[in-house]
Structures are given as C-alpha cells and as structure tokens.
Amino acid sequence: MEKLIVKQAYTGETLAELEMHDNTRVQQMLSMAQTLHKAGRLPEAQRIEVLQKLANLVEIEHEDFSRLIANEGGKPIRDARVEVTRAISGIRIAIIELGNIKGEEIPMDYTPAGVGHKAHTILESIGVVVAVSAFNHPLNLAIHQVIPAIASGCPVIIKPAGLTPLCTLRLAALIQEAGLPVGWVQVALLNNENAEKLVTDPRVAFFSFIGSAKVGWSLKSKLAPGTRCALEHGGVAPLIFDEYANEEDFVSGVVKASMYHSGQVCVSVQRIYVAEKRMQDLAQKIATVAAGQVVGDAINEDCDLGPLISAKETDRIELWVNEAITSGAQLITGGKRINAVSYEPTVLLNPPKDAKVSTQEVFGPVVCIYGYKTLDEAIEQANSLDVSFQAAVFSDNVQRAMEVAAKLEASAVIINDYTTFRVDWMPFAGRKHSGYGIGGIGYTMRDMLEHKMIVVKK
C-alpha cells in the first residue's frame, strides 16, 4: 500500500504516515456516494443541526486546528488562528444561506399558450460532488468545498493536498461526530493517477477545484459529459497607487497583503503601480517594513513569514528573482534564500514587463513595484496578462478611483484596501485563465443545486 508522509513544513519532522487509497477504494467511494444521492438527501433540519454542532466542535478545537495549520502548512500561528475563526464563520454562513435559497413562481399567462397553467421551481441536489483542494488554507478551503455540499444535500468526496491533508481528515471526523451519517463526506488520499480517475468518473455531478491553472484546466477538459464544475486558480494581482494621504498605513498593510503566508495566496498583491516621481521613495518604505518581517518556523508566536510549501518552490522563486535582477530589476530588499524552504521578503523595482515575476504568479514573498506616467498606462499594464482575479486601487479621489475600477479587468476591484480582502459570503472568482464559475459559500451552494420546474394545468 502506497504511503503518504506528512511533514512539519519548516523542520521536515514527520507528523503522520497515512495509507493512500487505490483505484478500488475510489470506486467504492463513488458507489457509496451515488447510492446515498439516489436514496434522497437528508432533511434540511437534520443538515442544519449537523452544521450547528460542527461549528461548535471546530470552535472547541480552535487552537488544535491552528497548530495543525501552522505545522502541516507553514502558515504563521497568528494567521492560522484567523483561518480557523473564518472556517467556523463559514459553517454558520451556510446555515444562513439555506434560508436564502428557494424556488420561485413562474408567471405563465404572458401569452395565450400559457393560460390555464401554473408553474413553480424547486431546487434539488445536483448529485455526487468531488472536490480537489489546495495546500495554502488547509482548513478554510475544505470548508468552502465540503460545507456547501453538506448544506445542499450532496454527498462529497474531497481530495486534500498531499502536503496538507491533516486538517481535512480532522474536519471529516468532526463532521461525523456532529451527526452526519457515514458516507456523506469522504476523504480520498490519492496519487495523481487515481485522483484523475475520481474526477473524471461519470458518476460525478459537480467538480470543485482549487489549485494551479495548468492542472485545473486540464482536468476540466477531461470531465465526463454533463459534469458541472467550478475552478479557482491564481492571479498576478495588481494594485494601482494614486494620490493617497495615509501612506504609512498603506505601506504596512501592503507588506502584509503581499507577504501574508509568504505570498502563497491566490490574490496576494504582486504588482504595485506607482507614479514615477514617487516609485523609488515608496518602494524603499515598503522595503523597510518588509525587511523587518520575522521569517522562521510558523509555530513560533513571533513568526511573520513561515516556510514555502516545499524546497522545489523555493528553488523556483530563487530562480525567478535572480532572472529578474539579471534582466534589469532593481533589488530593494531581500533576494536571498534563507534555507531549504525559506526565502527573504523581497521587493523588486521595475522588473522587465516580460519577466516571470511580472507575468506569472510568484506564490512567494516577492512584490514588484513599477512606475507609471499616467493612470491609463498603469491600467493597461494591470490588464495586460491572461490572468485576472482581484485588483485594487488606492486613491483619496473617490471619483477617480471609481473610474479606474471600471477600467480594470477583474472579478472584484477593492478601493482603498488590498487585493487580499475577502469575506466568505461574497462572490469570489477568477476571470480569463484565473478560474471558472463563482466561489463563496452561498454561491457554491447554488452551484450544487439544480432547478426543476413543476407545471400544472388547471
């Protein structure tokens, strides 16, 4: 039996040794899930009771989950606690959203053909849900994929990231403890071959994917006919800095927004556009704060930046930064590897427009600052890539900020806050290569339901 070794993100110490599932087990999971769906979804009152109990159970284990996130995923313990709080809130949001999801009456007498008929819609569970999750928010991403399925009455099979499966396994155990019958939530520990067999099986009604664009789009192309899906990939998030008086707060905040979880967030600020006359000064201020960040083991209370998820990713970031500097970028701070899995907080000024750090998601503690002559030039550069997720603009001129927001190609534009802003009930989605469909607890619940119209002839 193939083994999955889960290691502490910074020290490499073994946290768990797990048995992976083979294709036989995949088929068993799918059969069980399909059987449960065909038998009919659980009553809404039962689902609500499970979710209420689950929220309380996760809250009891708040610190245990926080330490698990820090150890297996490398997210600083202070930020890990925020993730757990969000996860608990996400469970409760699903309960609220159940009250907002309902069918509707369809008017039928607009034309003579419809006279004498009445119609309304009802919502039914779509069927078996398969979710493939990412490493960077090991609890909250599972919440966003599993909890909507429970709330909507769909059996769900989730494959967590191989590097960070422990939060998902513990969450699944608590879901069962909260009273959800066996089989409605299953956790699959799979290699890539068996994961693809799971995802592409014709019994899958809905596929939820959070991860790299390359993998997500490839899997989408292989889905069985009729399988619906939602893909959430990354971006190269742009922020346009106009005239903004509270510069000190902006600088400290933008370091957090670009370096949070060592930049391993799909909407991390990566490209900052500043008027040419201000770019050097602002870059230096950002660099000063960035250089003061404490890098180390995420479990330590004083840690600001934990490790990268693997040595391979650290290798890649090191290569990209070195290429940018060789090609003309000015290194303001950082630019060096600390150890196998850690990299210094790095600020680059005016890297070439075609450099990897300018065109691809770094997913590391690297932020790039570019000068612009006009706002239209900044907007053009912000829109120049084939990825598009959240964007931001800072300006004391509200009208100008709204004009910039209207021109930015993004699924959300945040004014006077950062691209990382999110609450879990808002729509969250990528455009272009950055994704497909809309995330957010309530929006995902709606994706997992199908409309059925009932027409009655009077």
CSV table of C-alpha atoms in Angstrom, one decimal:
chain,number,residue,atom,x,y,z
A,1,MET,CA,0.0,0.0,0.0
A,2,GLU,CA,1.4,3.4,-1.0
A,3,LYS,CA,2.2,5.7,1.9
A,4,LEU,CA,1.6,9.4,2.3
A,5,ILE,CA,4.2,11.0,4.7
A,6,VAL,CA,3.0,14.4,6.1
A,7,LYS,CA,5.9,16.5,7.3
A,8,GLN,CA,6.2,19.6,9.5
A,9,ALA,CA,6.6,22.4,7.0
A,10,TYR,CA,9.7,24.0,8.4
A,11,THR,CA,11.6,21.2,10.2
A,12,GLY,CA,10.7,18.3,8.0
A,13,GLU,CA,9.8,16.2,11.0
A,14,THR,CA,7.2,13.5,10.3
A,15,LEU,CA,3.8,14.5,11.6
A,16,ALA,CA,1.8,11.5,10.2
A,17,GLU,CA,2.2,8.4,8.0
A,18,LEU,CA,-1.1,7.7,6.1
A,19,GLU,CA,-2.2,4.9,3.8
A,20,MET,CA,-3.2,6.2,0.4
A,21,HIS,CA,-6.3,5.0,-1.4
A,22,ASP,CA,-6.0,2.9,-4.6
A,23,ASN,CA,-8.5,2.8,-7.5
A,24,THR,CA,-10.5,0.1,-5.9
A,25,ARG,CA,-11.2,2.4,-2.9
A,26,VAL,CA,-12.0,5.2,-5.3
A,27,GLN,CA,-14.7,3.1,-6.9
A,28,GLN,CA,-16.1,2.2,-3.5
A,29,MET,CA,-16.3,5.8,-2.5
A,30,LEU,CA,-18.1,6.8,-5.7
A,31,SER,CA,-20.5,3.9,-5.4
A,32,MET,CA,-21.4,4.8,-1.8
A,33,ALA,CA,-21.8,8.5,-2.7
A,34,GLN,CA,-24.0,7.7,-5.7
A,35,THR,CA,-26.2,5.3,-3.6
A,36,LEU,CA,-26.7,8.0,-0.9
A,37,HIS,CA,-27.7,10.6,-3.5
A,38,LYS,CA,-30.2,8.2,-5.2
A,39,ALA,CA,-31.7,7.4,-1.8
A,40,GLY,CA,-32.6,11.1,-1.3
A,41,ARG,CA,-31.0,14.0,0.5
A,42,LEU,CA,-31.2,14.4,4.3
A,43,PRO,CA,-34.0,16.6,5.7
A,44,GLU,CA,-32.9,20.3,5.9
A,45,ALA,CA,-33.5,20.3,9.7
A,46,GLN,CA,-31.0,17.5,10.0
A,47,ARG,CA,-28.4,19.2,7.9
A,48,ILE,CA,-28.8,22.4,9.9
A,49,GLU,CA,-28.4,20.5,13.2
A,50,VAL,CA,-25.2,18.8,11.9
A,51,LEU,CA,-23.7,22.2,10.8
A,52,GLN,CA,-24.6,23.8,14.1
A,53,LYS,CA,-22.9,21.0,16.1
A,54,LEU,CA,-19.9,21.1,13.7
A,55,ALA,CA,-19.3,24.8,14.2
A,56,ASN,CA,-19.3,24.2,18.0
A,57,LEU,CA,-16.9,21.3,17.7
A,58,VAL,CA,-14.5,23.2,15.5
A,59,GLU,CA,-14.6,26.1,17.9
A,60,ILE,CA,-13.7,23.7,20.8
A,61,GLU,CA,-10.6,22.6,18.8
A,62,HIS,CA,-9.8,26.1,17.7
A,63,GLU,CA,-6.2,26.1,19.0
A,64,ASP,CA,-5.6,22.5,17.9
A,65,PHE,CA,-6.6,23.3,14.3
A,66,SER,CA,-4.5,26.5,14.4
A,67,ARG,CA,-1.4,24.5,15.4
A,68,LEU,CA,-2.2,21.9,12.8
A,69,ILE,CA,-2.4,24.5,10.1
A,70,ALA,CA,0.9,26.0,11.2
A,71,ASN,CA,2.7,22.7,11.4
A,72,GLU,CA,1.5,21.0,8.2
A,73,GLY,CA,1.1,24.1,6.0
A,74,GLY,CA,3.6,26.6,7.4
A,75,LYS,CA,1.1,29.4,7.9
A,76,PRO,CA,2.2,31.6,10.9
A,77,ILE,CA,0.3,30.6,14.0
A,78,ARG,CA,-1.3,34.0,14.4
A,79,ASP,CA,-2.7,33.9,10.9
A,80,ALA,CA,-3.6,30.2,11.3
A,81,ARG,CA,-5.9,31.3,14.2
A,82,VAL,CA,-7.6,33.8,11.9
A,83,GLU,CA,-8.2,30.9,9.4
A,84,VAL,CA,-9.9,28.8,12.0
A,85,THR,CA,-12.1,31.7,13.0
A,86,ARG,CA,-13.1,32.2,9.4
A,87,ALA,CA,-13.8,28.4,9.0
A,88,ILE,CA,-16.2,28.5,11.9
A,89,SER,CA,-17.9,31.5,10.4
A,90,GLY,CA,-18.1,29.7,7.1
A,91,ILE,CA,-20.1,26.9,8.6
A,92,ARG,CA,-22.5,29.3,10.1
A,93,ILE,CA,-22.8,31.3,6.9
A,94,ALA,CA,-24.0,28.1,5.1
A,95,ILE,CA,-26.9,27.8,7.6
A,96,ILE,CA,-27.9,31.4,6.9
A,97,GLU,CA,-27.7,30.8,3.2
A,98,LEU,CA,-30.1,27.9,3.4
A,99,GLY,CA,-32.8,30.4,4.3
A,100,ASN,CA,-31.9,32.5,1.2
A,101,ILE,CA,-32.1,29.7,-1.3
A,102,LYS,CA,-35.6,28.9,-2.6
A,103,GLY,CA,-37.6,28.3,-5.7
A,104,GLU,CA,-40.0,30.8,-7.3
A,105,GLU,CA,-43.3,31.0,-9.0
A,106,ILE,CA,-43.1,31.4,-12.8
A,107,PRO,CA,-45.8,33.5,-14.4
A,108,MET,CA,-47.5,31.5,-17.2
A,109,ASP,CA,-50.1,33.8,-18.8
A,110,TYR,CA,-47.9,36.2,-20.7
A,111,THR,CA,-49.3,34.7,-23.9
A,112,PRO,CA,-52.4,32.6,-24.6
A,113,ALA,CA,-50.3,29.5,-24.8
A,114,GLY,CA,-49.6,29.6,-21.1
A,115,VAL,CA,-53.1,30.5,-19.9
A,116,GLY,CA,-54.6,27.8,-17.6
A,117,HIS,CA,-51.2,26.7,-16.3
A,118,LYS,CA,-49.4,27.4,-13.0
A,119,ALA,CA,-45.7,26.8,-12.5
A,120,HIS,CA,-43.0,27.0,-9.9
A,121,THR,CA,-39.4,25.8,-9.4
A,122,ILE,CA,-37.9,23.7,-6.8
A,123,LEU,CA,-34.2,23.1,-6.0
A,124,GLU,CA,-32.7,19.6,-6.0
A,125,SER,CA,-29.3,18.4,-5.0
A,126,ILE,CA,-27.1,18.1,-8.1
A,127,GLY,CA,-25.6,14.8,-7.1
A,128,VAL,CA,-22.1,13.5,-6.2
A,129,VAL,CA,-19.6,16.3,-5.6
A,130,VAL,CA,-15.9,15.8,-6.0
A,131,ALA,CA,-13.5,18.4,-4.6
A,132,VAL,CA,-9.8,18.8,-5.1
A,133,SER,CA,-8.3,21.2,-2.6
A,134,ALA,CA,-5.1,23.2,-2.3
A,135,PHE,CA,-2.4,23.4,0.5
A,136,ASN,CA,-2.4,27.1,1.4
A,137,HIS,CA,-5.6,27.2,3.5
A,138,PRO,CA,-5.9,23.6,4.5
A,139,LEU,CA,-9.0,24.1,6.8
A,140,ASN,CA,-10.8,27.0,5.2
A,141,LEU,CA,-10.6,25.7,1.6
A,142,ALA,CA,-12.1,22.4,2.8
A,143,ILE,CA,-14.9,24.4,4.5
A,144,HIS,CA,-15.6,26.2,1.2
A,145,GLN,CA,-15.9,22.9,-0.7
A,146,VAL,CA,-17.4,20.5,1.8
A,147,ILE,CA,-19.8,22.6,3.8
A,148,PRO,CA,-21.8,23.8,0.8
A,149,ALA,CA,-22.2,20.2,-0.2
A,150,ILE,CA,-23.5,19.2,3.2
A,151,ALA,CA,-25.8,22.2,3.3
A,152,SER,CA,-27.1,21.4,-0.2
A,153,GLY,CA,-27.6,17.8,0.5
A,154,CYS,CA,-24.9,16.4,-1.8
A,155,PRO,CA,-22.6,13.6,-0.9
A,156,VAL,CA,-19.0,14.8,-1.3
A,157,ILE,CA,-15.6,13.2,-1.8
A,158,ILE,CA,-12.7,15.6,-1.1
A,159,LYS,CA,-9.1,15.1,-2.1
A,160,PRO,CA,-6.9,17.4,0.1
A,161,ALA,CA,-3.5,18.5,-1.0
A,162,GLY,CA,-1.0,15.7,-0.4
A,163,LEU,CA,1.2,18.0,1.7
A,164,THR,CA,-1.6,19.2,4.0
A,165,PRO,CA,-4.3,16.5,4.5
A,166,LEU,CA,-4.5,16.5,8.3
A,167,CYS,CA,-6.9,19.4,8.7
A,168,THR,CA,-9.3,17.9,6.2
A,169,LEU,CA,-9.1,14.5,7.9
A,170,ARG,CA,-9.8,16.0,11.3
A,171,LEU,CA,-12.7,18.1,9.9
A,172,ALA,CA,-14.3,14.9,8.4
A,173,ALA,CA,-14.0,13.2,11.8
A,174,LEU,CA,-15.8,16.1,13.5
A,175,ILE,CA,-18.5,16.1,10.7
A,176,GLN,CA,-19.3,12.5,11.6
A,177,GLU,CA,-19.2,13.3,15.3
A,178,ALA,CA,-21.7,16.1,14.6
A,179,GLY,CA,-24.1,13.5,13.3
A,180,LEU,CA,-23.8,13.4,9.5
A,181,PRO,CA,-24.3,9.7,8.5
A,182,VAL,CA,-21.3,7.8,7.2
A,183,GLY,CA,-20.5,8.2,3.5
A,184,TRP,CA,-21.9,11.8,3.0
A,185,VAL,CA,-18.3,13.1,3.4
A,186,GLN,CA,-15.4,11.0,2.4
A,187,VAL,CA,-11.7,12.0,2.3
A,188,ALA,CA,-9.6,10.5,-0.6
A,189,LEU,CA,-5.8,10.3,-0.2
A,190,LEU,CA,-4.8,9.8,-3.8
A,191,ASN,CA,-1.8,10.0,-6.2
A,192,ASN,CA,-2.3,11.9,-9.4
A,193,GLU,CA,-3.4,8.9,-11.5
A,194,ASN,CA,-6.2,7.9,-9.1
A,195,ALA,CA,-7.2,11.5,-8.5
A,196,GLU,CA,-7.9,11.8,-12.2
A,197,LYS,CA,-9.9,8.6,-12.2
A,198,LEU,CA,-12.0,10.0,-9.4
A,199,VAL,CA,-12.6,13.4,-11.0
A,200,THR,CA,-13.4,12.1,-14.5
A,201,ASP,CA,-15.8,9.4,-13.4
A,202,PRO,CA,-19.3,9.8,-15.0
A,203,ARG,CA,-21.0,9.5,-11.6
A,204,VAL,CA,-19.5,12.9,-10.6
A,205,ALA,CA,-22.2,15.6,-11.0
A,206,PHE,CA,-20.1,18.6,-9.8
A,207,PHE,CA,-16.3,19.1,-9.6
A,208,SER,CA,-14.8,21.8,-7.4
A,209,PHE,CA,-11.1,22.6,-7.9
A,210,ILE,CA,-8.8,24.9,-6.1
A,211,GLY,CA,-5.2,24.9,-7.3
A,212,SER,CA,-3.0,25.6,-10.3
A,213,ALA,CA,-4.5,26.7,-13.6
A,214,LYS,CA,-2.5,24.1,-15.5
A,215,VAL,CA,-4.0,21.3,-13.5
A,216,GLY,CA,-7.5,22.8,-13.3
A,217,TRP,CA,-8.0,23.4,-17.0
A,218,SER,CA,-6.5,20.0,-17.8
A,219,LEU,CA,-9.0,18.2,-15.6
A,220,LYS,CA,-11.9,20.3,-16.8
A,221,SER,CA,-11.1,19.1,-20.4
A,222,LYS,CA,-11.4,15.5,-19.2
A,223,LEU,CA,-14.6,15.7,-17.3
A,224,ALA,CA,-17.4,13.3,-18.2
A,225,PRO,CA,-20.2,14.8,-20.3
A,226,GLY,CA,-22.7,16.6,-18.0
A,227,THR,CA,-20.3,17.1,-15.1
A,228,ARG,CA,-20.6,20.8,-13.9
A,229,CYS,CA,-17.5,22.4,-12.4
A,230,ALA,CA,-16.0,25.4,-10.7
A,231,LEU,CA,-12.3,26.2,-10.9
A,232,GLU,CA,-10.4,28.6,-8.7
A,233,HIS,CA,-6.8,29.4,-9.8
A,234,GLY,CA,-4.4,32.2,-9.1
A,235,GLY,CA,-3.6,35.6,-10.4
A,236,VAL,CA,-0.8,38.2,-10.5
A,237,ALA,CA,-2.8,40.7,-8.5
A,238,PRO,CA,-2.3,44.4,-9.5
A,239,LEU,CA,-2.6,47.4,-7.2
A,240,ILE,CA,-2.6,50.9,-8.5
A,241,PHE,CA,-1.5,53.6,-6.1
A,242,ASP,CA,-2.8,57.1,-6.9
A,243,GLU,CA,-2.8,60.0,-4.5
A,244,TYR,CA,-3.4,58.6,-1.1
A,245,ALA,CA,-2.6,60.6,2.1
A,246,ASN,CA,-2.4,57.8,4.6
A,247,GLU,CA,0.8,56.4,3.2
A,248,GLU,CA,2.1,55.0,6.4
A,249,ASP,CA,-0.9,52.7,6.9
A,250,PHE,CA,-0.8,51.8,3.2
A,251,VAL,CA,2.8,50.7,3.4
A,252,SER,CA,2.4,48.5,6.5
A,253,GLY,CA,-0.8,47.0,5.0
A,254,VAL,CA,0.7,46.3,1.6
A,255,VAL,CA,3.6,44.3,3.1
A,256,LYS,CA,1.0,42.1,4.9
A,257,ALA,CA,-1.1,41.8,1.7
A,258,SER,CA,1.9,40.8,-0.4
A,259,MET,CA,3.8,38.7,2.2
A,260,TYR,CA,0.9,37.0,4.1
A,261,HIS,CA,1.6,33.3,4.3
A,262,SER,CA,4.9,34.0,2.4
A,263,GLY,CA,2.9,35.2,-0.6
A,264,GLN,CA,1.2,31.8,-1.0
A,265,VAL,CA,-2.3,33.2,-1.6
A,266,CYS,CA,-4.1,33.4,-4.9
A,267,VAL,CA,-4.9,37.1,-4.5
A,268,SER,CA,-1.6,38.3,-2.9
A,269,VAL,CA,-0.5,41.8,-4.1
A,270,GLN,CA,2.2,41.1,-6.6
A,271,ARG,CA,2.3,44.1,-8.9
A,272,ILE,CA,2.2,47.7,-7.5
A,273,TYR,CA,1.9,50.6,-9.9
A,274,VAL,CA,3.1,54.0,-8.6
A,275,ALA,CA,3.6,57.3,-10.3
A,276,GLU,CA,7.3,57.5,-11.5
A,277,LYS,CA,8.1,60.5,-9.3
A,278,ARG,CA,7.1,58.5,-6.2
A,279,MET,CA,8.1,55.0,-7.0
A,280,GLN,CA,11.6,54.9,-5.6
A,281,ASP,CA,10.5,56.5,-2.3
A,282,LEU,CA,7.5,54.3,-1.8
A,283,ALA,CA,9.5,51.2,-2.8
A,284,GLN,CA,12.1,52.0,-0.1
A,285,LYS,CA,9.4,52.5,2.5
A,286,ILE,CA,7.8,49.2,1.6
A,287,ALA,CA,11.2,47.5,1.7
A,288,THR,CA,12.0,48.9,5.1
A,289,VAL,CA,8.9,47.3,6.6
A,290,ALA,CA,9.3,44.1,4.6
A,291,ALA,CA,12.9,43.7,5.8
A,292,GLY,CA,11.7,43.8,9.4
A,293,GLN,CA,9.5,40.7,9.0
A,294,VAL,CA,10.5,37.7,11.1
A,295,VAL,CA,11.0,34.6,9.0
A,296,GLY,CA,11.0,31.2,10.6
A,297,ASP,CA,9.0,28.2,11.9
A,298,ALA,CA,5.3,29.0,11.6
A,299,ILE,CA,4.5,27.5,15.0
A,300,ASN,CA,6.5,30.3,16.8
A,301,GLU,CA,4.4,33.2,18.1
A,302,ASP,CA,6.9,35.8,16.7
A,303,CYS,CA,6.9,34.4,13.2
A,304,ASP,CA,5.6,36.8,10.5
A,305,LEU,CA,6.5,34.6,7.5
A,306,GLY,CA,6.7,30.9,7.6
A,307,PRO,CA,8.3,28.5,5.1
A,308,LEU,CA,7.4,27.9,1.5
A,309,ILE,CA,5.5,24.7,1.0
A,310,SER,CA,8.5,22.9,-0.5
A,311,ALA,CA,12.2,23.2,-1.3
A,312,LYS,CA,11.2,22.9,-5.0
A,313,GLU,CA,9.0,26.0,-4.7
A,314,THR,CA,11.9,27.8,-3.0
A,315,ASP,CA,14.2,26.8,-5.9
A,316,ARG,CA,11.7,28.3,-8.4
A,317,ILE,CA,11.3,31.6,-6.6
A,318,GLU,CA,15.0,31.9,-6.2
A,319,LEU,CA,15.4,31.4,-10.0
A,320,TRP,CA,12.7,33.8,-10.9
A,321,VAL,CA,14.1,36.6,-8.7
A,322,ASN,CA,17.6,36.1,-10.0
A,323,GLU,CA,16.4,36.2,-13.6
A,324,ALA,CA,14.5,39.4,-12.9
A,325,ILE,CA,17.6,41.1,-11.4
A,326,THR,CA,19.9,39.9,-14.2
A,327,SER,CA,17.4,41.4,-16.7
A,328,GLY,CA,17.4,44.8,-15.0
A,329,ALA,CA,15.1,44.8,-11.9
A,330,GLN,CA,16.4,46.8,-9.0
A,331,LEU,CA,16.6,44.8,-5.8
A,332,ILE,CA,15.4,47.0,-2.9
A,333,THR,CA,15.5,44.3,-0.2
A,334,GLY,CA,15.7,40.6,0.2
A,335,GLY,CA,16.5,38.5,-2.8
A,336,LYS,CA,18.2,35.6,-0.9
A,337,ARG,CA,17.4,32.1,0.1
A,338,ILE,CA,17.5,31.6,3.9
A,339,ASN,CA,17.3,27.8,3.9
A,340,ALA,CA,15.8,24.9,2.0
A,341,VAL,CA,12.2,26.2,2.5
A,342,SER,CA,12.6,29.9,3.4
A,343,TYR,CA,13.1,33.0,1.3
A,344,GLU,CA,13.7,36.6,2.3
A,345,PRO,CA,10.9,39.1,1.9
A,346,THR,CA,11.8,40.6,-1.4
A,347,VAL,CA,11.0,44.0,-3.0
A,348,LEU,CA,11.8,44.5,-6.7
A,349,LEU,CA,11.6,47.8,-8.6
A,350,ASN,CA,10.8,47.9,-12.3
A,351,PRO,CA,11.4,44.3,-13.3
A,352,PRO,CA,11.0,43.8,-17.1
A,353,LYS,CA,7.4,43.6,-18.2
A,354,ASP,CA,8.1,40.1,-19.7
A,355,ALA,CA,9.9,38.8,-16.6
A,356,LYS,CA,8.4,35.8,-14.8
A,357,VAL,CA,7.8,37.9,-11.7
A,358,SER,CA,5.8,40.3,-13.8
A,359,THR,CA,3.8,37.8,-15.8
A,360,GLN,CA,3.3,34.7,-13.7
A,361,GLU,CA,2.1,34.1,-10.1
A,362,VAL,CA,5.1,34.1,-7.9
A,363,PHE,CA,3.3,32.5,-4.9
A,364,GLY,CA,6.2,33.6,-2.7
A,365,PRO,CA,7.3,36.6,-0.6
A,366,VAL,CA,8.0,38.8,-3.6
A,367,VAL,CA,6.4,42.1,-4.5
A,368,CYS,CA,7.2,44.1,-7.6
A,369,ILE,CA,6.8,47.9,-8.0
A,370,TYR,CA,6.5,49.7,-11.3
A,371,GLY,CA,6.5,53.3,-12.3
A,372,TYR,CA,3.8,54.8,-14.5
A,373,LYS,CA,3.4,58.2,-16.3
A,374,THR,CA,-0.4,58.2,-16.4
A,375,LEU,CA,-3.1,56.2,-14.8
A,376,ASP,CA,-4.2,54.9,-18.2
A,377,GLU,CA,-0.7,53.4,-18.6
A,378,ALA,CA,-1.0,51.7,-15.2
A,379,ILE,CA,-4.4,50.3,-16.1
A,380,GLU,CA,-3.1,49.0,-19.4
A,381,GLN,CA,-0.3,47.2,-17.6
A,382,ALA,CA,-2.6,45.9,-14.9
A,383,ASN,CA,-4.9,44.4,-17.6
A,384,SER,CA,-2.1,43.0,-19.8
A,385,LEU,CA,-2.0,39.4,-18.6
A,386,ASP,CA,-4.1,36.4,-19.3
A,387,VAL,CA,-5.0,36.0,-15.6
A,388,SER,CA,-7.5,38.2,-13.9
A,389,PHE,CA,-8.7,37.9,-10.3
A,390,GLN,CA,-9.0,40.6,-7.7
A,391,ALA,CA,-7.4,44.1,-8.2
A,392,ALA,CA,-7.1,47.2,-6.0
A,393,VAL,CA,-6.7,51.0,-6.3
A,394,PHE,CA,-5.7,53.4,-3.6
A,395,SER,CA,-6.9,57.0,-4.1
A,396,ASP,CA,-8.3,59.8,-2.0
A,397,ASN,CA,-10.2,60.9,-5.1
A,398,VAL,CA,-13.3,58.7,-5.0
A,399,GLN,CA,-14.5,59.6,-8.5
A,400,ARG,CA,-11.1,58.8,-10.0
A,401,ALA,CA,-10.9,55.5,-8.1
A,402,MET,CA,-14.3,54.5,-9.4
A,403,GLU,CA,-13.2,55.4,-13.0
A,404,VAL,CA,-10.1,53.2,-12.5
A,405,ALA,CA,-12.2,50.4,-11.1
A,406,ALA,CA,-14.5,50.5,-14.1
A,407,LYS,CA,-11.5,50.0,-16.4
A,408,LEU,CA,-9.7,47.3,-14.5
A,409,GLU,CA,-10.3,43.7,-15.8
A,410,ALA,CA,-11.0,41.9,-12.5
A,411,SER,CA,-13.8,40.0,-10.9
A,412,ALA,CA,-13.5,42.4,-7.9
A,413,VAL,CA,-11.8,45.7,-7.5
A,414,ILE,CA,-11.1,46.8,-4.0
A,415,ILE,CA,-10.9,50.6,-3.4
A,416,ASN,CA,-8.6,51.7,-0.6
A,417,ASP,CA,-8.0,48.2,0.6
A,418,TYR,CA,-5.9,45.3,-0.7
A,419,THR,CA,-6.5,42.6,-3.3
A,420,THR,CA,-6.4,40.1,-0.4
A,421,PHE,CA,-9.7,41.4,1.0
A,422,ARG,CA,-12.4,38.8,1.3
A,423,VAL,CA,-15.4,37.9,3.4
A,424,ASP,CA,-16.7,34.4,2.9
A,425,TRP,CA,-20.2,35.2,1.7
A,426,MET,CA,-19.1,37.4,-1.2
A,427,PRO,CA,-18.6,36.1,-4.7
A,428,PHE,CA,-15.0,35.1,-5.3
A,429,ALA,CA,-13.9,34.2,-8.8
A,430,GLY,CA,-11.2,34.4,-11.4
A,431,ARG,CA,-11.6,35.7,-14.9
A,432,LYS,CA,-9.7,34.7,-18.1
A,433,HIS,CA,-7.3,31.9,-17.1
A,434,SER,CA,-7.8,32.5,-13.4
A,435,GLY,CA,-10.9,30.4,-13.0
A,436,TYR,CA,-14.3,29.3,-14.0
A,437,GLY,CA,-17.6,29.8,-12.0
A,438,ILE,CA,-18.1,31.7,-8.8
A,439,GLY,CA,-16.9,30.7,-5.3
A,440,GLY,CA,-18.2,31.9,-1.9
A,441,ILE,CA,-20.3,29.8,0.5
A,442,GLY,CA,-23.7,30.7,-0.8
A,443,TYR,CA,-22.7,30.8,-4.5
A,444,THR,CA,-21.1,27.4,-4.2
A,445,MET,CA,-24.3,26.1,-2.6
A,446,ARG,CA,-26.3,27.3,-5.6
A,447,ASP,CA,-23.9,25.6,-7.9
A,448,MET,CA,-24.6,22.3,-6.1
A,449,LEU,CA,-28.4,22.6,-6.7
A,450,GLU,CA,-30.4,22.2,-9.8
A,451,HIS,CA,-33.7,23.9,-10.7
A,452,LYS,CA,-36.7,21.7,-11.5
A,453,MET,CA,-39.9,23.4,-12.8
A,454,ILE,CA,-43.3,21.9,-12.0
A,455,VAL,CA,-46.1,22.9,-14.4
A,456,VAL,CA,-49.7,22.2,-13.5
A,457,LYS,CA,-52.6,22.5,-16.0
A,458,LYS,CA,-55.6,23.9,-14.1
